[in-house]
Amino acid sequence: MSFLDILQSREYSRSSLMMSTLLSNIPFTEDVDNQNFYIKENNAYTEDNVLVYNIFVYSIPKQLTEDDVRRYFSKFGNVLDVKLVADKRRSRRAAPKVGFVNFAASESACSALRKNNHRLQGVRIGVKPGDSWNQPNAEKACGSRENDNNVATTSKQTKKHVQQSTTKDAIATNSTHMLALNDDCLESIFGFLDLKAQVRFARVCQRFQDIFQIYCKREFKNFELHKMCNMTLWEMRDFLRFAGDNITSITGKVPYKNRERIMDFIRTFCVKLKCIKLDNSKTRNECLKKLLRGIPQLQELTLRDCALTDNSIQTMTHLKHLETLELAENYELTGKFISKLVQLKVLNFYGCSNIQTFHLVDICKTLPNLKSLDIRRCERIAPTLFDIMVKHCKELEILKMSCPEFPYERVAFLPNLKQLELLYYSWCSASQKRLLAELVTHKADQLEVLKIVAKNTLCTEHIELISQLRQLKVLFASNNPSVNDDSLVMLCKLQQLEELTIKGCSNITNQSVIKLVKSCQSLRHLNIQFCKKITIEFLLETIRFLKTTEKRKKPLVLVVYGTLIDHYGVSACDEYKEAEAQSLIKVIFHASNVDLGLDDGVDIYDIWDGEQWNDDDDGPTEDDDEDIYFPESDMDDDDIDFAYDIFGRIYPHGHDINDVIW
């Protein structure tokens, strides 16, 4: 049943039918995902509740003039001004024109937006509202939300007071007016607001904006993009305009709606960025190129699952300060052009299944400073890679890899290897044993981290070899039943051990784990999830032992979900409460990937049975396609991007924009 059928069904409530009446006032367009306005009482308003007078027009046939466009839109009402521009940067073909049409009356602009199908000389053109900040009433909207019934009265009163109080000295000391508060108080107020409210508060007057910028210096040096998820485009733009100079790191997913424009705001305002970590933020190569061109000092770049291609890598070759590049789950990458980034120290190809061996060989030969390499789930690896790696990667300290079917013990000869992580698809015990034997021979006093992410691949002989790696500080060996009480006794030799993950090793008991804790006194993180024989007696015995030792710098963290240690028993235990208060021990039940000893983004639950990844596909998502505005027209996204580059600024009244363009 369609949405309209539901609305019209007899079972639908009267209140729902009233809602359908309201919905009928909102025009339907083909560009629903990018809808940025609504209509009320024959007036169009932007998503910021700003009355629309200016409309943005695109895909205008190149032969049309401003007079032609003026005549067409004059049928909707009096047109004050028309500005058109063609993107002359491209030479392959004549570009269609884009620009703004400014109406004298808001009702006229609304009439133009209501019409779904605009054609000039038989060619369909696109029409949408201009940005909130380019509307005539934009600045008025900053001071008062006249269309928001909940805040209109308060905003009008605030605006009136701001107009009457031009300086701080003009306010009486006994006044309750907000401007009478000192800067520290106003800065504290910002701390109680969410980001959306902070931006609105900062817009009230110049003093509030100045204080917000001071607040941003402390609070937004490292910014997480999810905080902007409920903000309008104008609010996002203003936030980045206020805080951009202080932001050095941006992480998260760029919102799907207006993604490329948001990335352009980041490029424009966040000029001091050192680190960008984007997740699932697919965009065109041209947009990525513009972003990176504007941040030449970038040192860390993470683009996970962003549908990158080799051409995307070409846009990075100018980044002379880039040291960390993480490209996990970009399945089309082959490794081409990476060798040009000779300054790289950290390189992550996790899940890039199309990476070619000959490109990896070039990378190993040309990146002399490479310290960390992640090639897990890179399936096209050949044996020659490891010979080249041993010969050329003299500085490599961290290697994360999936175990291939051919022998791979050569990695034990890497000169500076300190951390090795093995992701298994299948059990290859012969190669595993040879690798561990070579590690004992060549790296017993050097290897600090060993993570074997697999199920049922370790035996007693393997554990005995691991116990000879004297400098081991971190060991991950979960879901291996052979890790039993006898195995833990062997691991007691690892006096430097700080983190141990034996999740799912169900054969261990209280006595062996307590012995391990007493022997490895540097231990600060122990993951025993789903070790079903571990009881609260282990916790109590551990606390008693810790009280007899010297004061610990950090508590011993126990991850115990799935054991016989339960929430109630821990919360009711006075002995545990006292030890926790003394920072001796801390019990947690639910653990993240970091608590499991793995990197964020690594799915450990789809590798146990030999499956490389989950091929299930539920069909395309909204992020699978680029933004499409009018599929039937010849409009090009570059036209809109170029127009916003030119028009997406606030110019003084009467300013001739053609002076800026040409």
XYZ file of C-alpha atoms in Angstrom:
662
model
C 0.000 0.000 0.000
C 1.396 3.384 -0.948
C 1.783 6.315 1.441
C -1.180 8.127 -0.156
C -3.319 4.999 0.129
C -2.568 4.852 3.850
C -3.457 8.511 4.273
C -6.790 7.938 2.530
C -7.676 4.646 4.210
C -10.704 4.492 6.494
C -8.606 3.121 9.343
C -6.395 6.194 9.369
C -7.106 8.542 12.280
C -8.524 12.027 11.940
C -5.286 13.546 13.281
C -3.332 11.725 10.590
C -5.656 13.123 7.913
C -5.012 16.604 9.298
C -1.294 15.889 8.934
C -1.817 14.893 5.312
C -3.458 18.278 4.707
C -0.357 19.995 6.047
C 1.856 17.805 3.911
C -0.097 18.787 0.811
C 1.238 22.338 1.214
C 4.811 21.118 0.746
C 5.708 20.866 -2.950
C 6.905 17.525 -4.260
C 10.108 17.679 -6.270
C 12.447 15.127 -7.735
C 15.130 16.376 -5.372
C 13.550 15.190 -2.140
C 16.849 14.276 -0.467
C 18.098 17.837 -0.907
C 14.840 19.644 -0.143
C 15.851 22.737 1.811
C 12.627 24.749 2.086
C 8.971 24.556 3.026
C 5.863 26.538 2.014
C 3.465 28.186 4.424
C 0.646 30.586 3.527
C 1.939 31.220 -0.021
C 5.439 32.013 1.188
C 8.523 29.849 0.910
C 10.954 29.590 3.809
C 14.399 28.041 3.943
C 15.185 25.361 6.490
C 16.401 28.222 8.713
C 12.937 29.861 8.581
C 14.212 32.676 6.362
C 11.727 34.125 3.872
C 12.782 33.314 0.282
C 13.194 36.110 -2.266
C 16.241 34.791 -4.146
C 16.114 31.530 -6.056
C 19.012 29.580 -7.490
C 18.612 28.533 -11.144
C 20.834 25.987 -12.889
C 21.167 24.063 -16.169
C 20.226 27.190 -18.123
C 20.946 26.721 -21.875
C 24.188 28.488 -22.729
C 22.643 30.628 -25.466
C 20.176 32.341 -23.116
C 20.909 35.785 -21.683
C 19.925 37.427 -18.426
C 17.092 39.195 -20.260
C 15.741 35.835 -21.488
C 15.740 34.489 -17.951
C 14.206 37.706 -16.622
C 11.331 37.488 -19.149
C 10.630 33.866 -18.233
C 10.529 34.398 -14.466
C 8.637 37.699 -14.760
C 5.468 35.684 -15.256
C 5.732 34.731 -11.556
C 6.152 38.342 -10.391
C 8.367 41.401 -10.475
C 12.035 40.432 -10.929
C 14.519 42.862 -9.383
C 17.737 41.299 -10.570
C 19.188 38.366 -12.516
C 22.814 37.234 -12.315
C 24.099 34.436 -14.548
C 27.543 32.945 -14.986
C 29.018 30.112 -17.040
C 31.840 27.911 -15.820
C 34.555 28.932 -18.277
C 37.175 26.762 -16.573
C 36.173 23.761 -18.674
C 37.153 23.668 -22.325
C 35.731 20.350 -23.466
C 32.291 21.775 -24.011
C 30.379 24.969 -23.470
C 28.982 24.863 -19.950
C 25.351 25.576 -19.123
C 24.721 28.691 -17.117
C 23.770 29.022 -13.468
C 22.856 31.981 -11.279
C 20.352 33.781 -9.060
C 16.964 35.398 -9.711
C 15.893 37.981 -7.122
C 12.143 38.683 -6.808
C 10.613 41.822 -5.322
C 7.954 39.812 -3.466
C 8.335 36.568 -1.546
C 5.035 35.313 -3.011
C 6.604 35.480 -6.474
C 9.567 33.372 -5.402
C 7.162 30.897 -3.820
C 5.197 30.632 -7.080
C 8.388 29.838 -8.971
C 9.349 27.154 -6.436
C 5.886 25.589 -6.511
C 6.236 24.825 -10.211
C 7.926 21.480 -10.642
C 8.757 21.711 -14.318
C 10.586 24.764 -15.679
C 11.642 24.779 -19.342
C 13.540 27.375 -21.333
C 13.726 26.790 -25.088
C 12.512 23.255 -24.481
C 15.307 22.383 -22.041
C 14.454 21.584 -18.468
C 16.150 23.805 -15.854
C 16.498 23.374 -12.104
C 15.127 25.821 -9.536
C 15.684 25.832 -5.784
C 15.860 28.483 -3.039
C 19.069 30.422 -2.610
C 20.984 29.769 0.584
C 19.559 31.231 3.782
C 22.475 33.634 4.153
C 21.876 35.029 0.632
C 18.266 36.023 1.338
C 17.478 39.721 2.043
C 16.180 38.936 5.553
C 19.094 36.709 6.523
C 20.603 38.986 9.149
C 17.165 39.701 10.605
C 16.633 35.960 10.990
C 19.846 35.740 13.026
C 18.397 38.128 15.595
C 14.847 36.808 15.720
C 13.145 33.626 14.581
C 9.891 35.209 13.485
C 8.549 31.922 12.199
C 9.342 29.946 15.325
C 6.477 30.471 17.761
C 8.432 29.052 20.672
C 11.242 31.603 20.572
C 9.885 34.554 18.595
C 8.918 36.667 21.601
C 12.173 36.075 23.447
C 14.234 36.770 20.341
C 12.428 40.078 19.645
C 13.035 41.205 23.211
C 16.686 40.229 22.976
C 17.077 42.086 19.692
C 15.469 45.204 21.177
C 17.857 45.129 24.132
C 20.861 44.605 21.848
C 19.882 47.674 19.821
C 19.506 49.751 22.982
C 22.795 48.609 24.518
C 25.656 49.339 22.188
C 28.436 49.052 24.727
C 29.116 47.077 27.831
C 29.418 50.253 29.915
C 25.869 51.313 29.047
C 24.400 48.559 31.225
C 23.708 49.217 34.892
C 25.561 46.982 37.307
C 22.346 45.825 38.966
C 20.691 44.916 35.655
C 19.479 41.378 34.970
C 20.024 41.842 31.252
C 22.157 39.078 29.696
C 24.673 41.568 28.342
C 25.401 42.561 31.953
C 27.032 39.178 32.529
C 30.791 39.060 32.362
C 32.640 37.056 29.719
C 33.287 34.051 31.974
C 29.564 33.703 32.731
C 28.623 33.928 29.065
C 31.270 31.368 28.190
C 29.791 29.050 30.831
C 26.350 29.449 29.254
C 27.728 28.155 25.954
C 28.837 25.032 27.818
C 25.225 24.204 28.763
C 23.957 24.396 25.148
C 24.143 21.909 22.314
C 25.993 22.936 19.176
C 22.902 24.103 17.305
C 21.883 26.389 20.177
C 25.446 27.623 20.580
C 25.506 28.846 16.978
C 22.148 30.605 17.378
C 23.321 32.211 20.615
C 26.533 33.403 18.949
C 24.530 35.090 16.183
C 22.682 37.429 18.555
C 25.399 40.077 18.656
C 29.086 40.573 17.996
C 30.021 40.195 21.663
C 28.399 36.764 21.896
C 30.155 35.737 18.706
C 33.525 36.850 20.082
C 32.986 34.871 23.285
C 31.904 31.813 21.317
C 35.126 31.970 19.319
C 37.074 32.017 22.592
C 35.014 29.027 23.759
C 35.811 27.224 20.483
C 39.560 27.495 21.078
C 39.201 25.141 24.025
C 36.297 22.919 23.047
C 36.618 22.272 19.314
C 40.266 21.634 18.599
C 39.229 18.068 17.766
C 35.757 18.090 16.205
C 33.407 15.138 15.657
C 31.108 15.602 12.682
C 28.136 13.790 14.221
C 27.562 16.855 16.391
C 26.288 18.666 13.269
C 23.725 16.009 12.321
C 20.642 18.059 13.319
C 21.888 21.401 12.029
C 20.890 23.287 8.896
C 23.433 24.094 6.211
C 23.602 27.726 7.343
C 24.194 26.692 10.956
C 26.955 24.308 9.850
C 28.522 27.064 7.773
C 28.383 29.568 10.631
C 29.826 27.090 13.114
C 32.781 26.331 10.842
C 33.158 30.054 10.191
C 33.305 30.772 13.941
C 35.381 27.758 15.013
C 37.343 26.798 11.889
C 40.563 28.590 12.824
C 40.812 26.469 15.981
C 39.990 23.050 14.510
C 43.028 20.846 13.882
C 41.255 17.469 13.648
C 37.940 16.400 12.098
C 36.518 12.884 12.461
C 33.318 11.058 11.520
C 30.881 10.891 8.629
C 30.073 13.968 6.593
C 26.251 14.291 6.469
C 24.830 12.906 3.214
C 22.662 15.931 2.510
C 24.784 18.747 1.031
C 27.901 16.634 1.562
C 30.031 18.333 -1.061
C 29.110 21.813 0.107
C 29.943 20.899 3.714
C 33.323 19.593 2.577
C 33.841 22.885 0.767
C 33.061 24.770 3.999
C 35.650 22.630 5.787
C 38.217 23.505 3.113
C 37.373 27.211 3.316
C 37.257 27.735 7.083
C 39.372 24.957 8.646
C 42.696 26.027 7.189
C 44.781 24.680 10.115
C 43.653 21.069 9.837
C 46.330 18.482 10.563
C 44.104 15.403 10.712
C 41.016 14.302 8.746
C 39.297 10.987 9.496
C 36.191 10.406 7.366
C 34.053 7.291 7.441
C 31.586 6.227 4.730
C 31.614 9.650 3.068
C 31.535 8.909 -0.643
C 32.085 11.889 -2.903
C 33.359 12.819 -6.354
C 37.095 12.936 -6.999
C 36.813 16.609 -7.932
C 35.336 17.447 -4.528
C 38.008 15.444 -2.720
C 40.671 17.188 -4.774
C 39.334 20.629 -3.819
C 39.248 19.655 -0.145
C 42.827 18.387 -0.078
C 44.162 21.257 -2.190
C 42.967 23.654 0.477
C 44.763 21.825 3.323
C 48.385 21.357 2.187
C 49.677 20.948 5.792
C 47.645 17.765 6.383
C 49.557 15.105 8.335
C 46.930 12.369 8.898
C 44.243 11.284 6.437
C 41.729 8.481 6.954
C 39.106 7.739 4.285
C 37.378 4.512 5.297
C 34.784 3.074 2.918
C 34.658 6.198 0.758
C 34.535 4.430 -2.656
C 38.004 5.677 -3.581
C 39.725 4.810 -6.854
C 43.335 5.119 -7.973
C 42.463 8.535 -9.385
C 41.485 9.583 -5.860
C 45.030 8.807 -4.725
C 46.411 11.102 -7.401
C 44.698 14.024 -5.682
C 46.889 13.400 -2.606
C 50.341 13.520 -4.178
C 50.806 17.214 -3.326
C 50.476 16.534 0.423
C 54.160 16.762 1.308
C 53.545 16.539 5.078
C 51.231 13.507 4.985
C 52.600 10.774 7.267
C 49.526 8.644 8.008
C 47.202 7.355 5.273
C 44.390 4.930 6.144
C 42.265 3.679 3.249
C 40.395 0.727 4.751
C 37.540 -0.899 2.809
C 38.025 0.935 -0.478
C 37.643 -2.082 -2.714
C 38.585 -0.502 -6.045
C 42.070 0.593 -5.000
C 44.985 -1.273 -6.576
C 47.782 0.619 -4.799
C 48.716 2.726 -7.805
C 50.233 6.175 -7.075
C 50.792 5.371 -3.366
C 54.532 5.062 -4.019
C 54.608 8.801 -4.820
C 53.803 9.602 -1.172
C 57.391 8.965 -0.123
C 57.004 10.622 3.300
C 54.411 8.117 4.568
C 55.052 6.373 7.875
C 51.676 4.647 8.420
C 49.740 2.933 5.607
C 46.476 1.008 6.078
C 44.934 -1.112 3.298
C 42.609 -3.176 5.522
C 39.897 -4.781 3.370
C 41.230 -3.347 0.083
C 40.871 -6.700 -1.657
C 42.050 -5.484 -5.076
C 45.502 -4.271 -3.949
C 48.087 -5.675 -6.372
C 51.390 -7.220 -5.301
C 53.471 -5.278 -7.828
C 52.149 -1.997 -6.407
C 52.936 -3.165 -2.871
C 56.442 -4.019 -4.035
C 56.858 -0.457 -5.349
C 55.549 0.883 -2.054
C 58.073 -1.137 -0.040
C 60.912 0.044 -2.280
C 60.019 3.757 -2.311
C 58.753 4.458 1.230
C 61.925 4.321 3.336
C 60.239 5.706 6.477
C 57.327 3.255 6.581
C 56.776 2.131 10.178
C 53.306 0.559 10.039
C 51.672 -1.463 7.242
C 48.208 -3.033 7.354
C 47.450 -5.488 4.528
C 44.744 -7.550 6.233
C 42.203 -8.909 3.769
C 44.337 -7.948 0.801
C 43.924 -11.177 -1.146
C 46.230 -10.740 -4.112
C 49.458 -11.090 -2.154
C 52.316 -13.122 -3.701
C 55.356 -14.637 -1.909
C 57.757 -12.159 -3.544
C 56.270 -9.348 -1.434
C 57.788 -10.649 1.813
C 61.274 -10.947 0.338
C 61.073 -7.332 -0.865
C 59.636 -6.238 2.465
C 62.501 -7.778 4.454
C 65.064 -6.218 2.121
C 63.678 -2.669 1.903
C 61.399 -2.009 4.904
C 64.173 -1.415 7.417
C 62.020 0.851 9.621
C 58.846 -1.274 9.652
C 57.767 -1.890 13.253
C 54.085 -2.828 12.861
C 52.775 -5.399 10.365
C 49.123 -6.458 10.209
C 48.341 -9.142 7.659
C 46.013 -11.951 6.705
C 47.734 -15.294 6.610
C 48.095 -16.543 3.017
C 48.130 -20.170 1.901
C 51.843 -20.052 1.062
C 54.601 -19.946 3.747
C 55.007 -16.521 5.286
C 57.576 -17.002 8.048
C 59.886 -14.553 6.253
C 58.154 -11.711 8.102
C 60.096 -12.766 11.216
C 63.230 -11.371 9.533
C 61.953 -7.784 9.375
C 64.749 -5.885 11.167
C 62.652 -3.661 13.478
C 59.457 -5.695 13.842
C 57.802 -5.011 17.209
C 54.112 -5.705 16.536
C 52.627 -8.512 14.457
C 48.903 -9.078 13.933
C 47.702 -12.145 12.046
C 44.188 -12.420 10.676
C 43.379 -16.021 9.741
C 40.982 -17.223 7.077
C 41.960 -20.851 7.280
C 44.062 -23.053 9.501
C 47.597 -23.438 8.192
C 49.356 -24.898 11.216
C 52.645 -25.732 9.509
C 53.304 -22.131 8.465
C 52.077 -20.873 11.823
C 54.458 -23.089 13.749
C 57.407 -22.149 11.516
C 56.579 -18.454 11.943
C 56.447 -18.712 15.743
C 59.716 -20.660 15.779
C 61.402 -17.965 13.663
C 60.015 -15.252 15.935
C 61.507 -17.010 18.959
C 64.854 -17.323 17.179
C 65.078 -13.760 15.836
C 62.651 -11.591 17.823
C 62.417 -13.024 21.334
C 63.928 -9.844 22.797
C 62.222 -7.442 20.393
C 58.600 -8.388 19.650
C 56.202 -6.537 21.976
C 52.748 -7.207 20.478
C 51.367 -10.446 19.029
C 47.719 -10.760 18.014
C 46.438 -13.979 16.466
C 42.836 -13.277 15.471
C 41.452 -16.712 14.671
C 39.487 -19.581 16.109
C 40.853 -23.018 17.029
C 44.286 -22.414 15.456
C 46.543 -22.645 18.504
C 47.767 -25.788 20.207
C 49.956 -26.420 23.245
C 53.107 -26.385 21.099
C 52.208 -22.921 19.788
C 51.635 -21.603 23.317
C 55.016 -22.955 24.404
C 56.708 -21.034 21.585
C 54.780 -17.842 22.409
C 55.848 -18.110 26.053
C 59.483 -17.721 24.909
C 58.879 -14.223 23.470
C 60.357 -12.596 26.545
C 59.550 -8.941 25.732
C 55.900 -9.542 24.826
C 53.635 -6.862 26.313
C 50.364 -7.552 24.454
C 48.979 -10.971 23.530
C 45.662 -11.646 21.786
C 44.782 -15.359 21.610
C 41.014 -15.605 21.948
C 38.616 -18.427 21.025
C 41.170 -21.210 21.301
C 40.129 -24.059 23.646
C 43.738 -25.240 23.766
C 44.486 -22.158 25.850
C 43.781 -23.972 29.125
C 45.209 -24.015 32.636
C 48.476 -25.625 31.495
C 48.847 -22.988 28.758
C 48.372 -20.144 31.238
C 51.100 -21.621 33.426
C 53.421 -21.403 30.402
C 52.412 -17.781 29.797
C 53.428 -16.925 33.359
C 56.964 -16.628 31.951
C 55.977 -13.411 30.175
C 57.048 -11.023 32.919
C 56.565 -7.926 30.719
C 52.961 -8.789 29.800
C 50.570 -5.827 30.151
C 47.507 -6.866 28.106
C 46.120 -10.363 27.614
C 42.983 -11.331 25.697
C 41.848 -14.940 26.138
C 38.179 -14.355 25.381
C 36.253 -17.566 24.690
C 38.980 -19.867 26.058
C 36.428 -21.775 28.080
C 38.725 -24.367 29.661
C 40.575 -22.035 32.035
C 39.728 -21.900 35.747
C 40.157 -19.475 38.642
C 43.429 -20.982 39.882
C 45.382 -20.617 36.639
C 44.228 -17.035 36.012
C 45.096 -16.014 39.579
C 48.545 -17.549 39.159
C 48.989 -15.566 35.942
C 48.003 -12.302 37.682
C 50.488 -12.968 40.478
C 53.306 -13.851 38.077
C 52.775 -11.054 35.521
C 52.681 -8.060 37.848
C 52.777 -5.570 34.956
C 49.391 -6.850 33.774
C 46.855 -4.007 33.484
C 44.222 -5.398 31.072
C 42.785 -8.916 31.157
C 39.940 -9.951 28.854
C 38.307 -13.187 30.030
C 34.903 -12.831 28.371
C 33.002 -16.126 27.955
C 35.472 -18.018 30.115
C 32.565 -19.718 31.816
C 34.465 -21.300 34.720
C 35.631 -17.976 36.140
C 33.696 -16.993 39.281
C 33.592 -14.084 41.691
C 36.115 -15.928 43.864
C 38.731 -15.085 41.236
C 37.833 -11.397 41.584
C 38.109 -11.493 45.391
C 41.408 -13.374 45.360
C 42.823 -10.936 42.819
C 41.807 -7.963 44.987
C 43.505 -9.480 48.039
C 46.705 -9.996 46.065
C 46.676 -6.472 44.619
C 46.387 -5.007 48.122
C 49.676 -6.667 49.070
C 51.577 -5.199 46.102
C 52.998 -1.735 45.628
C 50.554 0.987 44.656
C 49.676 0.573 40.973
C 49.898 3.469 38.520
C 46.816 2.136 36.694
C 44.078 -0.261 37.850
C 43.876 -3.811 36.561
C 40.963 -3.802 34.102
C 38.977 -7.043 33.894
C 36.544 -7.627 31.011
C 34.228 -10.324 32.385
C 31.037 -10.508 30.293
C 29.974 -14.142 29.839
C 31.720 -15.402 32.981
C 30.070 -16.329 36.286
C 30.904 -12.839 37.580
C 27.645 -10.897 37.328
C 26.551 -7.300 37.802
C 24.734 -7.994 41.056
C 27.637 -9.824 42.657
C 30.070 -7.039 41.782
C 27.773 -4.190 42.834
C 27.066 -5.887 46.181
C 30.727 -6.578 46.943
C 32.113 -4.051 49.458
C 35.622 -5.391 48.991
C 35.458 -4.588 45.268
C 34.061 -1.093 45.908
C 36.963 -0.331 48.224
C 39.541 -1.665 45.723
C 37.984 0.312 42.889
C 38.105 3.497 44.972
C 41.814 2.836 45.532
C 42.348 2.413 41.746
C 43.467 -1.190 42.212
C 40.945 -2.853 39.911
C 38.059 -2.090 37.557
C 35.494 -4.539 36.195
C 33.712 -3.886 32.887
C 31.145 -6.112 31.220
C 30.505 -4.844 27.703
C 33.622 -4.203 25.645
C 34.294 -2.280 22.437
C 36.823 -3.318 19.806
C 39.475 -1.392 21.704
C 38.634 -3.350 24.851
C 38.942 -6.533 22.801
C 42.455 -5.535 21.804
C 41.557 -4.813 18.184
C 41.399 -1.752 15.983
C 38.127 0.061 15.430
C 36.505 -1.062 12.188
C 37.767 -4.662 12.373
C 34.875 -7.096 12.352
C 36.015 -10.127 14.341
C 32.708 -11.977 14.121
C 32.800 -12.868 10.412
C 36.200 -14.558 10.271
C 35.866 -17.587 12.500
C 34.465 -19.986 9.936
C 36.772 -19.138 7.061
C 34.580 -16.473 5.505
C 36.544 -13.489 4.293
C 33.658 -11.072 4.490
C 29.914 -10.933 4.298
C 28.797 -10.752 0.680
C 25.179 -10.105 1.545
C 23.936 -7.004 -0.216
C 20.674 -5.431 0.791
C 20.678 -3.216 -2.271
C 21.869 0.317 -2.804
C 21.706 2.889 -0.047
C 21.354 6.598 -0.282
C 25.131 6.954 -0.211
C 25.647 4.659 -3.209
C 24.863 7.373 -5.704
C 26.128 10.877 -6.135
C 23.722 13.722 -5.533
C 21.253 13.844 -8.422
C 19.146 16.961 -8.790
C 17.280 16.602 -12.112
C 18.164 13.378 -13.941
C 16.359 14.359 -17.163
C 18.286 17.600 -17.683
C 21.870 18.180 -18.812
C 22.759 19.878 -15.524
C 26.275 19.161 -14.259
C 27.212 19.155 -10.554
C 30.251 21.261 -11.399
C 27.921 24.080 -12.468
C 26.337 24.249 -9.032
C 29.690 23.941 -7.230
C 31.119 26.769 -9.308
C 28.123 29.011 -8.753
C 28.293 28.471 -5.012
C 32.013 29.282 -5.113
C 31.050 32.652 -6.620
C 27.691 33.437 -5.030
C 28.036 31.599 -1.705
C 29.370 34.682 0.070
C 27.703 37.702 1.604
C 28.547 40.853 -0.304
C 27.708 44.436 0.729
C 24.542 45.974 -0.629
C 25.040 47.282 -4.169
C 28.238 45.292 -4.689
C 28.851 44.395 -8.350
C 29.468 40.663 -8.308
C 30.733 40.696 -11.884
C 33.851 42.471 -10.611
C 34.587 39.406 -8.498
C 33.791 36.860 -11.211
C 35.746 38.316 -14.042
